[in-house]
mmCIF file of C-alpha atoms in Angstrom:
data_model
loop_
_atom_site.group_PDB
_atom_site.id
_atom_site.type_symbol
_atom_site.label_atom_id
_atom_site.label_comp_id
_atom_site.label_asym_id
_atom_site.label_seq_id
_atom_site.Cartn_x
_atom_site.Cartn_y
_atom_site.Cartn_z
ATOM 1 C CA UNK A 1 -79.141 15.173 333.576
ATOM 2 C CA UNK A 2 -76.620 14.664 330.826
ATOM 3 C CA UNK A 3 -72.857 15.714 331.748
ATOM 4 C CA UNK A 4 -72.145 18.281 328.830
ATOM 5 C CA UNK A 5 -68.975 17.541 327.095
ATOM 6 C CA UNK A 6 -66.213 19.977 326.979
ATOM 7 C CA UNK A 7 -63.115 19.534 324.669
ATOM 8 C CA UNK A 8 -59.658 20.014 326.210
ATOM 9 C CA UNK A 9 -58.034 23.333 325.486
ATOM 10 C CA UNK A 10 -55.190 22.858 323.128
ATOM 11 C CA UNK A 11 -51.605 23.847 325.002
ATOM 12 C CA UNK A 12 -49.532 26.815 324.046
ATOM 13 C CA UNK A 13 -46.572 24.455 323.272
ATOM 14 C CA UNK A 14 -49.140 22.495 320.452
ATOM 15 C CA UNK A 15 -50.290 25.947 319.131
ATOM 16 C CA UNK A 16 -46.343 27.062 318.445
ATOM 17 C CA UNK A 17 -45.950 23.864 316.819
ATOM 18 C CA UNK A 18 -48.762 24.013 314.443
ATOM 19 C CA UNK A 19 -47.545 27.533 313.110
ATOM 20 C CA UNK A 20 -44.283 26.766 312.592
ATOM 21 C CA UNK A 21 -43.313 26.526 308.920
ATOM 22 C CA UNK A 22 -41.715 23.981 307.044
ATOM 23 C CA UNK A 23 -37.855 23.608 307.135
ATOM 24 C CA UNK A 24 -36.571 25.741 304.045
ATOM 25 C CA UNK A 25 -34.269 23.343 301.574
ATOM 26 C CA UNK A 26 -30.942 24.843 301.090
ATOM 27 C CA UNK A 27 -29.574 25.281 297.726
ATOM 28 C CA UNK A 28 -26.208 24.548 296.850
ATOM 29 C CA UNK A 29 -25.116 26.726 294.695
ATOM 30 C CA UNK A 30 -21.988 25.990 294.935
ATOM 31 C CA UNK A 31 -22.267 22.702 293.054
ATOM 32 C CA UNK A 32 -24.678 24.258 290.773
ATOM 33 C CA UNK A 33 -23.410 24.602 287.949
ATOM 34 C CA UNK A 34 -25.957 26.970 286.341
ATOM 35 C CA UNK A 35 -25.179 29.164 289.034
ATOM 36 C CA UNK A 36 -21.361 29.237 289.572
ATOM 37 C CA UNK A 37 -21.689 30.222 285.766
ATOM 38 C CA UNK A 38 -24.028 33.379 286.665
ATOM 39 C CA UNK A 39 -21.809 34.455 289.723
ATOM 40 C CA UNK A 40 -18.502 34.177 287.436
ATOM 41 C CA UNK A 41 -20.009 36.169 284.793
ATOM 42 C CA UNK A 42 -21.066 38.625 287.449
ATOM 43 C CA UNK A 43 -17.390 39.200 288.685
ATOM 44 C CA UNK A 44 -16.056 39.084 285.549
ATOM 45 C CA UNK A 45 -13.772 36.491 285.578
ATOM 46 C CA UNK A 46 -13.575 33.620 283.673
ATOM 47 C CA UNK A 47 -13.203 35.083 280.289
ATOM 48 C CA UNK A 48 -9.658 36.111 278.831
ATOM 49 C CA UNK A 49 -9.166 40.414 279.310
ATOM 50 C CA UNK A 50 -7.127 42.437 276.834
ATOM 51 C CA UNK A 51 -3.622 41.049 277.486
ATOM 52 C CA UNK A 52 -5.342 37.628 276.521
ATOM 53 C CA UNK A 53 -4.694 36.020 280.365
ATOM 54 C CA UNK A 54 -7.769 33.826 281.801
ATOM 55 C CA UNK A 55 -7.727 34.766 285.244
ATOM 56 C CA UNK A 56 -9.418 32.535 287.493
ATOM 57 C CA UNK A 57 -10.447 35.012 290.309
ATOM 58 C CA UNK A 58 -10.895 38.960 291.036
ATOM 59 C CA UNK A 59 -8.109 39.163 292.750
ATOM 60 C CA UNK A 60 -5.684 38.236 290.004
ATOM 61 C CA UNK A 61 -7.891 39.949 287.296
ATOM 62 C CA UNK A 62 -7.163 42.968 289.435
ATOM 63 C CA UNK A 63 -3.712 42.676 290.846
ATOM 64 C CA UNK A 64 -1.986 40.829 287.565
ATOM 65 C CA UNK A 65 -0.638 37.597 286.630
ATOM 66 C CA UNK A 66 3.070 37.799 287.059
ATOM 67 C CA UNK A 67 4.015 34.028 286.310
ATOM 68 C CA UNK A 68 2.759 34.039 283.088
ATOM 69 C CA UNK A 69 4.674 37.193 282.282
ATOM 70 C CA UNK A 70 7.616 35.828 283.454
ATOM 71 C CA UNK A 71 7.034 33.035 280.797
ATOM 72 C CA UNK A 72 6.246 35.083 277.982
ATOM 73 C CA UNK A 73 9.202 38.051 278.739
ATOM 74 C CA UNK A 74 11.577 38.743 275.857
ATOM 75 C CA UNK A 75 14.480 37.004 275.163
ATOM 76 C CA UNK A 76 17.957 38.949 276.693
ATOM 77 C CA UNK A 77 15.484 41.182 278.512
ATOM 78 C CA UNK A 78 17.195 40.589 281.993
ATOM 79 C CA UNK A 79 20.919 40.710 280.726
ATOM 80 C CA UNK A 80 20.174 44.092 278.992
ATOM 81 C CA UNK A 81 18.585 45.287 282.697
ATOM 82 C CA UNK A 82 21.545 43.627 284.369
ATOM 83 C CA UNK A 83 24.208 45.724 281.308
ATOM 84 C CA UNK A 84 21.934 49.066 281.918
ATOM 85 C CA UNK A 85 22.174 48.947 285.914
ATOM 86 C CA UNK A 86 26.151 48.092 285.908
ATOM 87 C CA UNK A 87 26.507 50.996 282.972
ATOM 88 C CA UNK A 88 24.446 53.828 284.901
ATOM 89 C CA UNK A 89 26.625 52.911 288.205
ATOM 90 C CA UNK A 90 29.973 52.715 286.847
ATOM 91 C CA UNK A 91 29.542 55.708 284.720
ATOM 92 C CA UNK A 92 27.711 57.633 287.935
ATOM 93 C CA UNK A 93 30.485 56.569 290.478
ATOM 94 C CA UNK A 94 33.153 57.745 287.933
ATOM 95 C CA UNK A 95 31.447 61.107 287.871
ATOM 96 C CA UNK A 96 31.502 61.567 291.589
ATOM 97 C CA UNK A 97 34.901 60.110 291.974
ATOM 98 C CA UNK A 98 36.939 61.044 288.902
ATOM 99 C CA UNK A 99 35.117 63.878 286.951
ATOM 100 C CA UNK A 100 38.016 64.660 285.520
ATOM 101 C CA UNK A 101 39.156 61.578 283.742
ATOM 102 C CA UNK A 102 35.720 61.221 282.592
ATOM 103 C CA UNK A 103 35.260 64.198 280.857
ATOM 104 C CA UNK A 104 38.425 64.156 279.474
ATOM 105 C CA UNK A 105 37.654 60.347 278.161
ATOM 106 C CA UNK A 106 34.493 62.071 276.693
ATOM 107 C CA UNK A 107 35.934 64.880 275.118
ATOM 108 C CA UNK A 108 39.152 63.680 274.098
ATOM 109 C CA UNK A 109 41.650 66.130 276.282
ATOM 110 C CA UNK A 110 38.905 69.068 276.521
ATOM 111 C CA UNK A 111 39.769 71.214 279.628
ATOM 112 C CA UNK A 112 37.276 70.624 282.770
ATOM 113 C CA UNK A 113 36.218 74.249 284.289
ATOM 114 C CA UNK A 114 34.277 73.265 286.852
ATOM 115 C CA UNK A 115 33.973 69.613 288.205
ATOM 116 C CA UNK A 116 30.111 70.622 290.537
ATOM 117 C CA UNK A 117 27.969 69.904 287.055
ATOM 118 C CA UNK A 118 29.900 66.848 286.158
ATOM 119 C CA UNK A 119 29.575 65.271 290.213
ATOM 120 C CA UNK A 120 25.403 66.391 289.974
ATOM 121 C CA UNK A 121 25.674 64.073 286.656
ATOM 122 C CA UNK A 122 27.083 61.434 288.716
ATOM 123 C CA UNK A 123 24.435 61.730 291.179
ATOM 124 C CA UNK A 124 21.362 62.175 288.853
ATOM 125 C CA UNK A 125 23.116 58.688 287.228
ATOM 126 C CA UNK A 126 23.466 56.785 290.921
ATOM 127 C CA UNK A 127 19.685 57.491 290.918
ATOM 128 C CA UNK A 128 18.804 56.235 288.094
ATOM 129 C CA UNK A 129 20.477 53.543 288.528
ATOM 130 C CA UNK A 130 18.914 52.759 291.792
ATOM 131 C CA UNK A 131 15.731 51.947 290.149
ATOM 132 C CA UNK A 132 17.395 50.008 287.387
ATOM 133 C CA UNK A 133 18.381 47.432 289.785
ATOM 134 C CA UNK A 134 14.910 47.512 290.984
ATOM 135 C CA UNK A 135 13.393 46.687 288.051
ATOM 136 C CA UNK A 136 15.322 43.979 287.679
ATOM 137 C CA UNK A 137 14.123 42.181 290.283
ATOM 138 C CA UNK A 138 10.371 42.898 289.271
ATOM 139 C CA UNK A 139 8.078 40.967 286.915
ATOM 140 C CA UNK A 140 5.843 43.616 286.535
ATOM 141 C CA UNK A 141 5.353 45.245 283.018
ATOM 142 C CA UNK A 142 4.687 48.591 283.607
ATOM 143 C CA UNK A 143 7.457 49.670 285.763
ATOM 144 C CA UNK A 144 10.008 47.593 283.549
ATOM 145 C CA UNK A 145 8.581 49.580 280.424
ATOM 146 C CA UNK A 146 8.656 53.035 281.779
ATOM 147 C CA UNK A 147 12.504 51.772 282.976
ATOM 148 C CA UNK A 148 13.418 50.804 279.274
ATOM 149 C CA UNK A 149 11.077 54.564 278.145
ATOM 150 C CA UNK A 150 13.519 56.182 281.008
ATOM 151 C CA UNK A 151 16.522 54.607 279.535
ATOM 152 C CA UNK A 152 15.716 55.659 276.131
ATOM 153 C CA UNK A 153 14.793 58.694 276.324
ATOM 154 C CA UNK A 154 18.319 59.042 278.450
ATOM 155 C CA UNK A 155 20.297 58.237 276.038
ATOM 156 C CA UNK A 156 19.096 59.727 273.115
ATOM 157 C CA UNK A 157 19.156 63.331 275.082
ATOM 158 C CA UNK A 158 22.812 62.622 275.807
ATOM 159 C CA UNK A 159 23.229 62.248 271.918
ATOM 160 C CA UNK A 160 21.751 65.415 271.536
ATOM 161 C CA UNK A 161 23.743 67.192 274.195
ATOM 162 C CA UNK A 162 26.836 65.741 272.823
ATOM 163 C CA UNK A 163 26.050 66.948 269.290
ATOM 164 C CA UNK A 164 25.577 70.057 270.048
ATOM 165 C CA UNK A 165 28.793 70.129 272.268
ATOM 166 C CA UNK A 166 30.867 69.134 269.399
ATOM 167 C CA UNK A 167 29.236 71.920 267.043
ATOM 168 C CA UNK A 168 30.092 74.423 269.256
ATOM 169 C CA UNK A 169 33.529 73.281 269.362
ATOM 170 C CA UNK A 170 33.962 72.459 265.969
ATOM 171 C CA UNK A 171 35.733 69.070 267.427
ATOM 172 C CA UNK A 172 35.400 65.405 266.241
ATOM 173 C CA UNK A 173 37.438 63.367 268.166
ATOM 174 C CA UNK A 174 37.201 59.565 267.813
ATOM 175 C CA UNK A 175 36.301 58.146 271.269
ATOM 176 C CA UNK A 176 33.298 60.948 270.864
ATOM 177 C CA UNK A 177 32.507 59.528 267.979
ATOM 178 C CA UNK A 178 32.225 56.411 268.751
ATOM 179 C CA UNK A 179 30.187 57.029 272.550
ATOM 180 C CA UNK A 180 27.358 58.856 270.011
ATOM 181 C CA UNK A 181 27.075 55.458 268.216
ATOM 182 C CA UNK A 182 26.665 53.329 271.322
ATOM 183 C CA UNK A 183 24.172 55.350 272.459
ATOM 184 C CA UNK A 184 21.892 55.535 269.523
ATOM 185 C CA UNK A 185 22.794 51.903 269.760
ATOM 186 C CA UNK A 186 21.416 51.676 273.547
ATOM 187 C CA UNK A 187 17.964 54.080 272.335
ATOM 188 C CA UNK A 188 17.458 51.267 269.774
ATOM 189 C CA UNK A 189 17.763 47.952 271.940
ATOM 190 C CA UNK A 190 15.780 49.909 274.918
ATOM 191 C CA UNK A 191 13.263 50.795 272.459
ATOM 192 C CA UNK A 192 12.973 47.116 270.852
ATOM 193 C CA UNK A 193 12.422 46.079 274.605
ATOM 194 C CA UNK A 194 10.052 48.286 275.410
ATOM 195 C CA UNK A 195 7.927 47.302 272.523
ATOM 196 C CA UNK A 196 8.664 43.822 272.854
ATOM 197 C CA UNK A 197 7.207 43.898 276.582
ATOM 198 C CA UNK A 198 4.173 46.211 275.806
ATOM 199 C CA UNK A 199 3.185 43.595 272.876
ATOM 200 C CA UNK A 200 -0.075 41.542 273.929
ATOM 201 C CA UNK A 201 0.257 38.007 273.162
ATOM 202 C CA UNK A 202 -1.297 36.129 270.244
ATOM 203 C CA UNK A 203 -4.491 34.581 270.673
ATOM 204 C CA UNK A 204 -4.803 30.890 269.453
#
């Protein structure tokens, strides 16, 4: 009588083995260069944004590039922030200190009736100038324009105060006179600074 044949059961271990799949092939994307194209178009960068700067990641798209500012800043700009800080403090410690003197060097021997709105000058000054300094330590265009916009607009509302002061009074003394010129003088080189930062550079 013939022995019947009977084929070995295959193992568990060979049965996990023969489903297993193939080893998946990593792409490298980053050394594709198809790809590192797509993913920079994605984020954006790459390409030059309104101010004309190339910016080679998100982060300085988003946050600015304040090295090439600092090459491209207006000539004099710091010396005229460095004038404008040392002008608002002198003239604000002045007012605090001496309000007399300094209205009289204003209005030419006028009589001071109170000295409280002439030391709230000062102060309102001494703050002022408190960000001036600031902003001269700062490459950043936005608060050094709305510092030169702060400065102007400053100055050209003292003209107007002034003005008026000397219509009422019917006065025209010299040294007044000659304060209303430097500070439509002052509104005019703030003003040429402010539009000098704010300009976008030329595109070559």
């Amino acid at each position: 009588m013939a022995e019947a044949s009977v084929s070995p059961c295959p193992s568990a271990e060979d049965n996990m083995a023969a489903k297993q799949p193939p080893p998946l092939m990593k792409k490298h994307s980053q050394t594709d260069l198809v790809s590192r194209l797509k993913t920079r178009k994605i984020l954006g960068v790459g390409g030059e944004d309104d101010d004309g700067e190339v910016h080679r990641s998100k982060i300085s798209q988003v946050l600015g590039n304040e090295i090439k500012f600092a090459v491209r800043e207006p000539l004099g700009l710091r010396v005229w922030q460095f004038l404008s800080a040392m002008l608002f403090s002198s003239v604000a410690i002045m007012a605090l200190a001496l309000p007399d003197q300094l209205y009289d060097a204003v209005f030419d021997g006028a009589e001071v009736t109170s000295k409280t709105p002439i030391r709230l000058y000062g102060g309102a000054l001494l703050s002022i100038s408190l960000i001036m300094w600031n902003a001269l330590y700062t490459a950043e265009k936005v608060i050094i324009r709305w510092t030169l916009l702060t400065e102007a607009c400053y100055f050209g509302v003292q003209s107007l105060v002034v003005t008026a002061t000397l219509a009422e009074t019917g006065l025209m003394p010299l040294g007044t006179l000659l304060l209303l010129a430097s500070r439509l003088l002052f509104v005019i080189v703030s003003i040429y600074y402010y539009y000098q930062v704010g300009r976008k550079p030329k595109k070559v």
